[in-house]
Coordinates of C-alpha atoms and ligand atoms in Angstrom, one line a residue:
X841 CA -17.3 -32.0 -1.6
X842 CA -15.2 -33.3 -4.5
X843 CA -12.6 -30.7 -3.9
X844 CA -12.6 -31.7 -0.4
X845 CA -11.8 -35.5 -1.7
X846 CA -9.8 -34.3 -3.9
X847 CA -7.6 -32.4 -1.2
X848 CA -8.0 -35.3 0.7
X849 CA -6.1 -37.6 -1.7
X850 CA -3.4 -34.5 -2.7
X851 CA -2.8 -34.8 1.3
X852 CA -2.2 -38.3 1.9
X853 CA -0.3 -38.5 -1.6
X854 CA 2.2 -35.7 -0.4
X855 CA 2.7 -37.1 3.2
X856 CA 3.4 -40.3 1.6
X857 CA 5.9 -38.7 -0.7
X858 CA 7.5 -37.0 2.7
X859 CA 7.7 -40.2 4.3
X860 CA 9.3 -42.3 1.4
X861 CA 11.9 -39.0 1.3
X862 CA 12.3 -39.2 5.0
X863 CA 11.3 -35.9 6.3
X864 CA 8.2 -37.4 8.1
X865 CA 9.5 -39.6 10.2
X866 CA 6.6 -39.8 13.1
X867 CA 2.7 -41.0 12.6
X868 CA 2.7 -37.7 15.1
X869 CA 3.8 -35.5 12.4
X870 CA 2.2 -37.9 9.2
X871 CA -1.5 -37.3 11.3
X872 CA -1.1 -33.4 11.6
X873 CA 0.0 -32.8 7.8
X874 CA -3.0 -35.5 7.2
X875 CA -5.5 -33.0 9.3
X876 CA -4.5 -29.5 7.8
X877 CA -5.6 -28.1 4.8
X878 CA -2.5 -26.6 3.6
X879 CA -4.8 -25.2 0.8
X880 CA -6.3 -22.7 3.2
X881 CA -3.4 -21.3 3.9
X882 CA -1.8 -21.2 0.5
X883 CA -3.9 -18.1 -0.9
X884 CA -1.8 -16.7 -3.7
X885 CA -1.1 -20.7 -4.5
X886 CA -3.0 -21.4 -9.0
X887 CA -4.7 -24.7 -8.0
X888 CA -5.5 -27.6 -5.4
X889 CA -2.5 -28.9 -6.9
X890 CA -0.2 -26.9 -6.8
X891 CA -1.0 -26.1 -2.8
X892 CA 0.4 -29.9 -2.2
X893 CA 3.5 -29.9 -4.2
X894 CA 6.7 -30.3 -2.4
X895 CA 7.2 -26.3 -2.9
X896 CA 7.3 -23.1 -1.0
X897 CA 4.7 -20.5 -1.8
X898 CA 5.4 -16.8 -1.4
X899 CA 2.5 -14.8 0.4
X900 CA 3.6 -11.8 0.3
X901 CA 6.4 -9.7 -1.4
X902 CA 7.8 -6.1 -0.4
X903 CA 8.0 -3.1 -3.1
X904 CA 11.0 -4.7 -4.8
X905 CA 9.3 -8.0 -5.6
X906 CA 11.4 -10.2 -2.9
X907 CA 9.4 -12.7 -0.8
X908 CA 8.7 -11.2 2.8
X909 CA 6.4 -13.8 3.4
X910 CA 6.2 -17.8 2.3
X911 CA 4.6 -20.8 3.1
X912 CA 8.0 -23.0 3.7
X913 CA 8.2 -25.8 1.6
X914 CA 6.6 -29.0 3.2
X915 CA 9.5 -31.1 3.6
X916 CA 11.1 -28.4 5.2
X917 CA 8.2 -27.9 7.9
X918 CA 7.7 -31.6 8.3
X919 CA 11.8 -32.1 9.3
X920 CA 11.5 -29.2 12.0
X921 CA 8.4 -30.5 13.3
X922 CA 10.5 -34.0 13.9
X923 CA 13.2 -32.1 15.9
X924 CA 10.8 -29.7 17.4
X925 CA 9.5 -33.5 19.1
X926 CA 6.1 -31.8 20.0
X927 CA 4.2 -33.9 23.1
X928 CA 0.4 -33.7 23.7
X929 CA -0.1 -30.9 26.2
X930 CA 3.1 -28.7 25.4
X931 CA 3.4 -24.9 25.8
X932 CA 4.5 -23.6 22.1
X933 CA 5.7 -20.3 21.0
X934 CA 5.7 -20.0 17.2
X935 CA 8.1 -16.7 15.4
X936 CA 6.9 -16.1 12.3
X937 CA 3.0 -17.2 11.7
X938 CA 2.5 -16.0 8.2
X939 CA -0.1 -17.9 6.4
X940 CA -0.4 -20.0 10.2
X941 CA -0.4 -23.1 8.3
X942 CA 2.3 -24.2 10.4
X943 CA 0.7 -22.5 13.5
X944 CA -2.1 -25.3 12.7
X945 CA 0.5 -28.3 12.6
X946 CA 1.5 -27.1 16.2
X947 CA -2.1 -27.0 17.7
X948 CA -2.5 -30.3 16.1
X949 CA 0.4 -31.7 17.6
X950 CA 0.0 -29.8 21.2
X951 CA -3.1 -31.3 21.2
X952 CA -6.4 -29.7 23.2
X953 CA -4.6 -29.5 26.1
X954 CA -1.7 -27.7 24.7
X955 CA -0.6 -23.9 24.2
X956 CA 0.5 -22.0 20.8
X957 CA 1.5 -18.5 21.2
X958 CA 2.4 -17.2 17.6
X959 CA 4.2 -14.0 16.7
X960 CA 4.1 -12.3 13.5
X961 CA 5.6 -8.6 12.8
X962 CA 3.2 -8.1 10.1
X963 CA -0.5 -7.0 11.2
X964 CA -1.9 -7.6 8.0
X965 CA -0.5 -11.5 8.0
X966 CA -1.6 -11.8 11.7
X967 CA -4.9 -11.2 10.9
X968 CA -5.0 -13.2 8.4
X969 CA -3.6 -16.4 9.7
X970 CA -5.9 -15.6 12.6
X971 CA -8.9 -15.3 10.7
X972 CA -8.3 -18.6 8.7
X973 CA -6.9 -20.5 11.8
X974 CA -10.1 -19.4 13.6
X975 CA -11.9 -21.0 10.5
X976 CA -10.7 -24.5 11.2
X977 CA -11.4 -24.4 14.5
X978 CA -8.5 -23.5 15.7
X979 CA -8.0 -20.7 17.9
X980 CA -4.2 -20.0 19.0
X981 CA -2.8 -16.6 20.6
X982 CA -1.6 -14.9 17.7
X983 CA 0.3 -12.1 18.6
X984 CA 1.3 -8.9 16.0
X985 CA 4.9 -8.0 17.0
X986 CA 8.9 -8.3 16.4
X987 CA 9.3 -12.0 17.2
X988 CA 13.2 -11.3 18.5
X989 CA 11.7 -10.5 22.4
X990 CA 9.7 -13.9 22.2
X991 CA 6.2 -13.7 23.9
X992 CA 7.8 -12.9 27.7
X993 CA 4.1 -13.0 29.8
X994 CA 3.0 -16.5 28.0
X995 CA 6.7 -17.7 29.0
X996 CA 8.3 -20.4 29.6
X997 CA 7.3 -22.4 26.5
X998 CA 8.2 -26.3 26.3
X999 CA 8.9 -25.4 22.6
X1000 CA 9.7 -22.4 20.4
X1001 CA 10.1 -22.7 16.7
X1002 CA 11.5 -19.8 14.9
X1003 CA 10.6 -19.9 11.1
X1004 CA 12.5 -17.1 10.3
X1005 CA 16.2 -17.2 10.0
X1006 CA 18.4 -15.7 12.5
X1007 CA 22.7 -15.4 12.2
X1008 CA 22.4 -15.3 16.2
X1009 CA 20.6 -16.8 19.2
X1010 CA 18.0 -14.3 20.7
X1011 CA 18.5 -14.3 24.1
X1012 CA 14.8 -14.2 24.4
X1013 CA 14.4 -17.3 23.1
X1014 CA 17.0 -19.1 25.2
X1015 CA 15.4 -16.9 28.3
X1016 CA 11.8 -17.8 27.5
X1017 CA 12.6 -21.8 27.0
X1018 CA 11.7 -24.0 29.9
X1019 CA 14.7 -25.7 31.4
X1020 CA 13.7 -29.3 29.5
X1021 CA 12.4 -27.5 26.1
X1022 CA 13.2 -27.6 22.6
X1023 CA 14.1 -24.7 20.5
X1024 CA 14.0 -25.3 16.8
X1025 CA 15.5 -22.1 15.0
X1026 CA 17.0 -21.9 11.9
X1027 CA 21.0 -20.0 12.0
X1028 CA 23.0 -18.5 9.0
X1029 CA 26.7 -19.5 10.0
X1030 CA 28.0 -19.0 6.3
X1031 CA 26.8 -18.2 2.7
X1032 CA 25.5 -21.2 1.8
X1033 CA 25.6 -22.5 5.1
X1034 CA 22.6 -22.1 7.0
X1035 CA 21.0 -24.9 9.4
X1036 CA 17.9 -25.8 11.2
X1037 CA 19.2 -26.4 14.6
X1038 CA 17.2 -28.2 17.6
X1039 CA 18.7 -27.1 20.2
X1040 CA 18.4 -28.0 24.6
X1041 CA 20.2 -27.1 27.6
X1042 CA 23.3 -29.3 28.5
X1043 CA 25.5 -29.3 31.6
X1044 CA 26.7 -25.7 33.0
X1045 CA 24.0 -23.6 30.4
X1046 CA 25.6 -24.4 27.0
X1047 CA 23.6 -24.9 24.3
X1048 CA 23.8 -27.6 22.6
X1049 CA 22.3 -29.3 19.1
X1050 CA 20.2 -32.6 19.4
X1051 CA 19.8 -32.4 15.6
X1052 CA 20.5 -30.4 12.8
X1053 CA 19.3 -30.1 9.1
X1054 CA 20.7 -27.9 6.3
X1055 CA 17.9 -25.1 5.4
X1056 CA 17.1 -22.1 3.6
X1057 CA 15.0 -19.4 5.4
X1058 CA 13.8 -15.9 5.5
X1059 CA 15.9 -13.4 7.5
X1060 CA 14.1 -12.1 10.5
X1061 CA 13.3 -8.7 10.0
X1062 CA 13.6 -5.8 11.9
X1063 CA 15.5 -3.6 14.0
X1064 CA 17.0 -6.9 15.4
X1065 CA 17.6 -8.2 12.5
X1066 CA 21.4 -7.9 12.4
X1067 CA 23.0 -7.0 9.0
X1068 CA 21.7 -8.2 5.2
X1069 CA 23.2 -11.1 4.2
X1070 CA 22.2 -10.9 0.6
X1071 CA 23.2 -7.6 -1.5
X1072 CA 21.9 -6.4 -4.8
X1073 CA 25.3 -5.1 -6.9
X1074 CA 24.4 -4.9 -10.2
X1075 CA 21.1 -5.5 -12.1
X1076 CA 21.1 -9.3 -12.0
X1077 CA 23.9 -10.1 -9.4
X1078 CA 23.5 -10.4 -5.7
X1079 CA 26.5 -10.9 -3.1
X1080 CA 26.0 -12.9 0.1
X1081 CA 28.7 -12.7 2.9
X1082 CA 29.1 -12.6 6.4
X1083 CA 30.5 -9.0 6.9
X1084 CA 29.8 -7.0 4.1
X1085 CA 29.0 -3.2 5.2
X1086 CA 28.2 -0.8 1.9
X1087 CA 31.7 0.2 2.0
X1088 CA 33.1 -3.1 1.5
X1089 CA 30.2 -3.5 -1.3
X1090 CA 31.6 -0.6 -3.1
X1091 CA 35.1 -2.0 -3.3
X1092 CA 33.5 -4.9 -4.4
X1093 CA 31.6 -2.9 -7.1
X1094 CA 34.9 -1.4 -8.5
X1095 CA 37.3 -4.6 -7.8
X1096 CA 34.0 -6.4 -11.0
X1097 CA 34.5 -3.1 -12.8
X1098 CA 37.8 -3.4 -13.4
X1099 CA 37.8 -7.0 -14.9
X1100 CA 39.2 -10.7 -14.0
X1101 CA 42.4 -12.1 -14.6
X1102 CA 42.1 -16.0 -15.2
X1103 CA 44.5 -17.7 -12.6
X1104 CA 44.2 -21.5 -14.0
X1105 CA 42.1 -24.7 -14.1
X1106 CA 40.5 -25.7 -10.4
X1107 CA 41.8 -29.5 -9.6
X1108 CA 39.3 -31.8 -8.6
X1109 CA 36.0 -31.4 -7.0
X1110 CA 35.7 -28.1 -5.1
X1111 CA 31.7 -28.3 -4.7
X1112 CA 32.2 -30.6 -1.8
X1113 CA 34.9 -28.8 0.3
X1114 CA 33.1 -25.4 0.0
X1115 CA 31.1 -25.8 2.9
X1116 CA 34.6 -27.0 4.9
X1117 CA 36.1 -23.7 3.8
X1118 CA 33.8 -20.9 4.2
X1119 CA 33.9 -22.7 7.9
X1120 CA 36.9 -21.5 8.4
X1121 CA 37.1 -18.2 6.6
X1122 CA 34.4 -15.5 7.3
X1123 CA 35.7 -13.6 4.0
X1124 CA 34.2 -16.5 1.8
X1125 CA 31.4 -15.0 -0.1
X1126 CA 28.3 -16.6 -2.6
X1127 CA 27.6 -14.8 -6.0
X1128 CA 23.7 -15.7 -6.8
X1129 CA 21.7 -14.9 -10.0
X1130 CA 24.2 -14.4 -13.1
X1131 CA 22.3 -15.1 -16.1
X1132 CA 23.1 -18.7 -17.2
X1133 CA 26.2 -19.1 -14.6
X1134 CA 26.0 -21.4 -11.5
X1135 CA 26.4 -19.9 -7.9
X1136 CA 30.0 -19.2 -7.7
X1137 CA 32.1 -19.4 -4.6
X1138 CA 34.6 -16.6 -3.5
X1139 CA 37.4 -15.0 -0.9
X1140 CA 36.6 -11.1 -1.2
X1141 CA 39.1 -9.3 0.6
X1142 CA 38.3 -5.5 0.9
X1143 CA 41.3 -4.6 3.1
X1144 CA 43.7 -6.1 -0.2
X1145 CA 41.3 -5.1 -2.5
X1146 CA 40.8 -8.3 -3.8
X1147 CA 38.2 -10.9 -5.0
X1148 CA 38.5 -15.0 -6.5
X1149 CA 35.9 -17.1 -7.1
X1150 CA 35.3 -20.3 -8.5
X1151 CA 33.4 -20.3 -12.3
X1152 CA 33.0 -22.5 -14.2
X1153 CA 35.8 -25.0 -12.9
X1154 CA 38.6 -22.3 -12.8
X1155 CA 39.8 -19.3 -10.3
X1156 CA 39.1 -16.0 -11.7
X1157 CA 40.7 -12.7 -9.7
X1158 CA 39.8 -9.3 -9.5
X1159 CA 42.4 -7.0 -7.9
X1160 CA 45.6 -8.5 -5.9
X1161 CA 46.7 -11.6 -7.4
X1162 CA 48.4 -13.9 -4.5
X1163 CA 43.6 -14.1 -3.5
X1164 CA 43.4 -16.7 -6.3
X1165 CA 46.8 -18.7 -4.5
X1166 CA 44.9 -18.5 -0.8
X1167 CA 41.4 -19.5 -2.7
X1168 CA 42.6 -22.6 -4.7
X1169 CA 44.8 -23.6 -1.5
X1170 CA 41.7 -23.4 0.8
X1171 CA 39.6 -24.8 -0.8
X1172 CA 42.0 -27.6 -2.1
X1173 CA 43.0 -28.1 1.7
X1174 CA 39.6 -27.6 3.5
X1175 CA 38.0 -31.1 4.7
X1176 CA 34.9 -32.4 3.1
X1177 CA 32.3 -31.6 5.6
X1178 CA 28.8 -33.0 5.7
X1179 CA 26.5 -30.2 7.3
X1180 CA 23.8 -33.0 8.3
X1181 CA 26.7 -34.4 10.7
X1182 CA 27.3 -31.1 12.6
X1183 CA 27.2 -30.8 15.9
X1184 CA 26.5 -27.5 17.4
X1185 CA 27.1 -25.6 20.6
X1186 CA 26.5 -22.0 22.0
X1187 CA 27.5 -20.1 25.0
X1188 CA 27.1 -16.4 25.5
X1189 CA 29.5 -14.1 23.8
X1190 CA 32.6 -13.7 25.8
X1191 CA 32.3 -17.1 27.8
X1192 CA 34.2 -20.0 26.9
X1193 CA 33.0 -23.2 26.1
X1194 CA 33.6 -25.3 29.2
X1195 CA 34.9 -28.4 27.7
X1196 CA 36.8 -29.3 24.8
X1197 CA 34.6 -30.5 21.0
X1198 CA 33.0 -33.6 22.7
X1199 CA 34.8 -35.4 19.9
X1200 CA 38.1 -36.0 18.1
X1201 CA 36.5 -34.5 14.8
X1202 CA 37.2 -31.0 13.4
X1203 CA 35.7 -28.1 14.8
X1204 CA 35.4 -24.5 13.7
X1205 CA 33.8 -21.4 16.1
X1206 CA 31.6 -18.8 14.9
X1207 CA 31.3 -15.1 16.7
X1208 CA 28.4 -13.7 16.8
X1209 CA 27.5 -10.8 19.3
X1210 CA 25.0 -12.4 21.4
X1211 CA 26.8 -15.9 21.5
X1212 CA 29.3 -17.9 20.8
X1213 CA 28.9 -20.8 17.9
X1214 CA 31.5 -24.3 18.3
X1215 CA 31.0 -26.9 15.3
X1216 CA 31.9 -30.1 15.3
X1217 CA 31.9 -32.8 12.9
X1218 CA 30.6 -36.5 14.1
Ligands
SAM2663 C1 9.0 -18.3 6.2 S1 7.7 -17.2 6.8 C2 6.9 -18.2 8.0 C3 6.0 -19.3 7.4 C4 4.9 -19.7 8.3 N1 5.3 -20.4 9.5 C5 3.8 -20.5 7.6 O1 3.6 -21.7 7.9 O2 3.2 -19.9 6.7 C6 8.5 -16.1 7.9 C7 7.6 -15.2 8.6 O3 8.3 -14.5 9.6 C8 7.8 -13.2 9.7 N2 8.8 -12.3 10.4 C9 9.9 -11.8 9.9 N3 10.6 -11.1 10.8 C10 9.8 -11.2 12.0 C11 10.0 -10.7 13.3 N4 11.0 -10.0 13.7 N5 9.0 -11.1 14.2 C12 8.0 -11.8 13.8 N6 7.8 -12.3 12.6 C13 8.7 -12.0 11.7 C14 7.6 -12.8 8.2 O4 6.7 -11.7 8.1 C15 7.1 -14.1 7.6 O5 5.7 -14.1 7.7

């Protein structure tokens, strides 16, 4: 009983905390974080605590020690509930249930006369979530399977949440999405660019963004998963990039090998215009995970060979030396660009957009093979 006040009290402070932060921004969304007890669904989580901190929880991790499983971080599921804009009664289809804490949240929010269909590739997970779902009463259609085909005999859905990153639409989701629904889904567009994207059907098909939120999310996994974005190359340092097959990870193995040349002092503040660049160029990669250095930026070239990045305030280059002139001078020229003010749009690979940006702002286009991505700034 006094955990249960206890847990009480945790909840209330941490919905508070989400509210005064702004990522709970409905007494919808407030009540259903207020009614689930994320410590249920937290197993591997030390204390009562430390299941109602702002913080994501891993569940499960494969042989190699990386998460394949997490509770997201509560902030994070509280903003996608607010774009997922859940009504009493909806039809929900859920990818990715892991712990189902989330899973909860949408039954809460669909109410008793609502739907939620959840899909989860791992058995072991499915069961799980099931079995403590079941235990608060709540008793969703948790399904074991690759999440990328949706749930095609409980279609359409009024809503589908992905949590589990994707770099491209399934056209399952977009297929299985009533002709008024919302579909919340997070999309890699870049290294370090990656957004939670609410998306509903415009005029003519297009896709198009009612909201979008910078994120950080699992890859779907799978044989629809579409290539890594994150690769090991040497004991501590991981690469990510857009295009980065294991040949082009080779050159990039040698090009660090051989040793940097220092090309000069970065002017100004480069942080900010990162996002603006890697926009633009698909050959912008992310270092992660040097000991004591921050995440470094970088053009990697595998055609050239060549590699610059940004440490530590200066262009370094590996191989050809004209990549450190077309990194400072990209990222020097590239526009500031704030990710919360992107506007997104997608049609189907090969299809043009029917109109031009709906504004006068910037706008970039992303290929992928299912669709076609158009940003534009606000
Ligand atoms: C970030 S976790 C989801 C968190 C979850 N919603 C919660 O509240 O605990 C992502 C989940 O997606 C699952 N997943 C990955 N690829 C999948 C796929 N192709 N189909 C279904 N689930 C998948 C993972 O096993 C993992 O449990």
């Amino acid at each position: 009983m006094d955990d249960e006040h206890a847990a009480a009290r945790l909840r209330t402070a941490l919905v508070n905390r989400l509210r005064a932060g702004g990522s709970v921004r409905t007494e919808a969304v407030a009540q259903a974080l207020l009614s689930v007890p994320r410590e249920l669904f937290t197993p591997g989580s030390t204390s009562l605590t430390r299941s109602y901190e702002d913080r994501v929880v891993v569940l499960y991790t494969d042989e190699s020690g990386m998460a394949d499983s997490t509770v997201s971080q509560p902030a994070m599921v509280a903003l996608m509930l607010e774009q997922l804009d859940v009504r009493p009664g909806a039809r929900i289809l859920e990818i990715g249930t892991g712990s189902g804490y989330n899973t909860a949240l949408l039954a809460h929010l669909a109410g008793p006369d609502g739907e939620v269909v959840s899909i989860e590739m791992s058995p072991e997970l499915a069961g799980s979530a099931a079995r403590r779902l079941a235990g608060i009463g709540v008793h969703p259609d948790v399904r074991t399977g690759d999440g990328w085909a949706g749930v095609a005999d409980r279609a359409p859905f009024d809503r589908i949440e992905a949590t589990v990153g994707v770099p491209d639409l399934p056209p399952a989701w977009v297929e299985q999405l009533a002709p008024d629904g919302v579909l919340v889904t997070p999309l890699w567009l870049r290294p370090g660019l990656e957004l939670a994207v609410a998306w509903r059907r415009a005029a003519g098909g297009t896709l198009t963004s009612v909201s979008v939120t910078p994120c950080g999310f699992l890859q779907l996994r799978g044989p629809h998963a579409g290539p890594g974005r994150t690769h090991a190359l040497t004991g501590e340092l991981a690469v990510m990039g857009d295009e980065l097959p294991a040949a082009a990870l080779d050159v990039l193995r040698e090009l660090l090998d051989r040793g940097a040349v220092d090309a000069g002092p970065v002017l100004g503040e480069v942080e900010s215009r990162v996002t603006g660049f890697a926009l633009a160029e698909p050959r912008t990669v992310l270092f992660l995970g040097h000991p004591g250095d921050e995440t470094t930026w970088g053009l990697f070239d595998p055609e050239r060979p060549a590699l610059a990045v940004l440490a530590r305030g200066r262009v370094v280059v590996y191989g050809d030396l004209d990549a450190a002139t077309e990194l400072y001078y990209g990222v020097a020229g590239a526009p500031y660009v704030d990710a919360d003010r992107l506007r997104v749009e997608a049609v189907p690979a090969g299809t043009a957009f029917g109109d031009a940006p709906f504004s006068d702002g910037r706008s970039w286009t992303v290929e992928r093979a299912q669709f076609r991505y158009r940003l534009t700034e606000m």
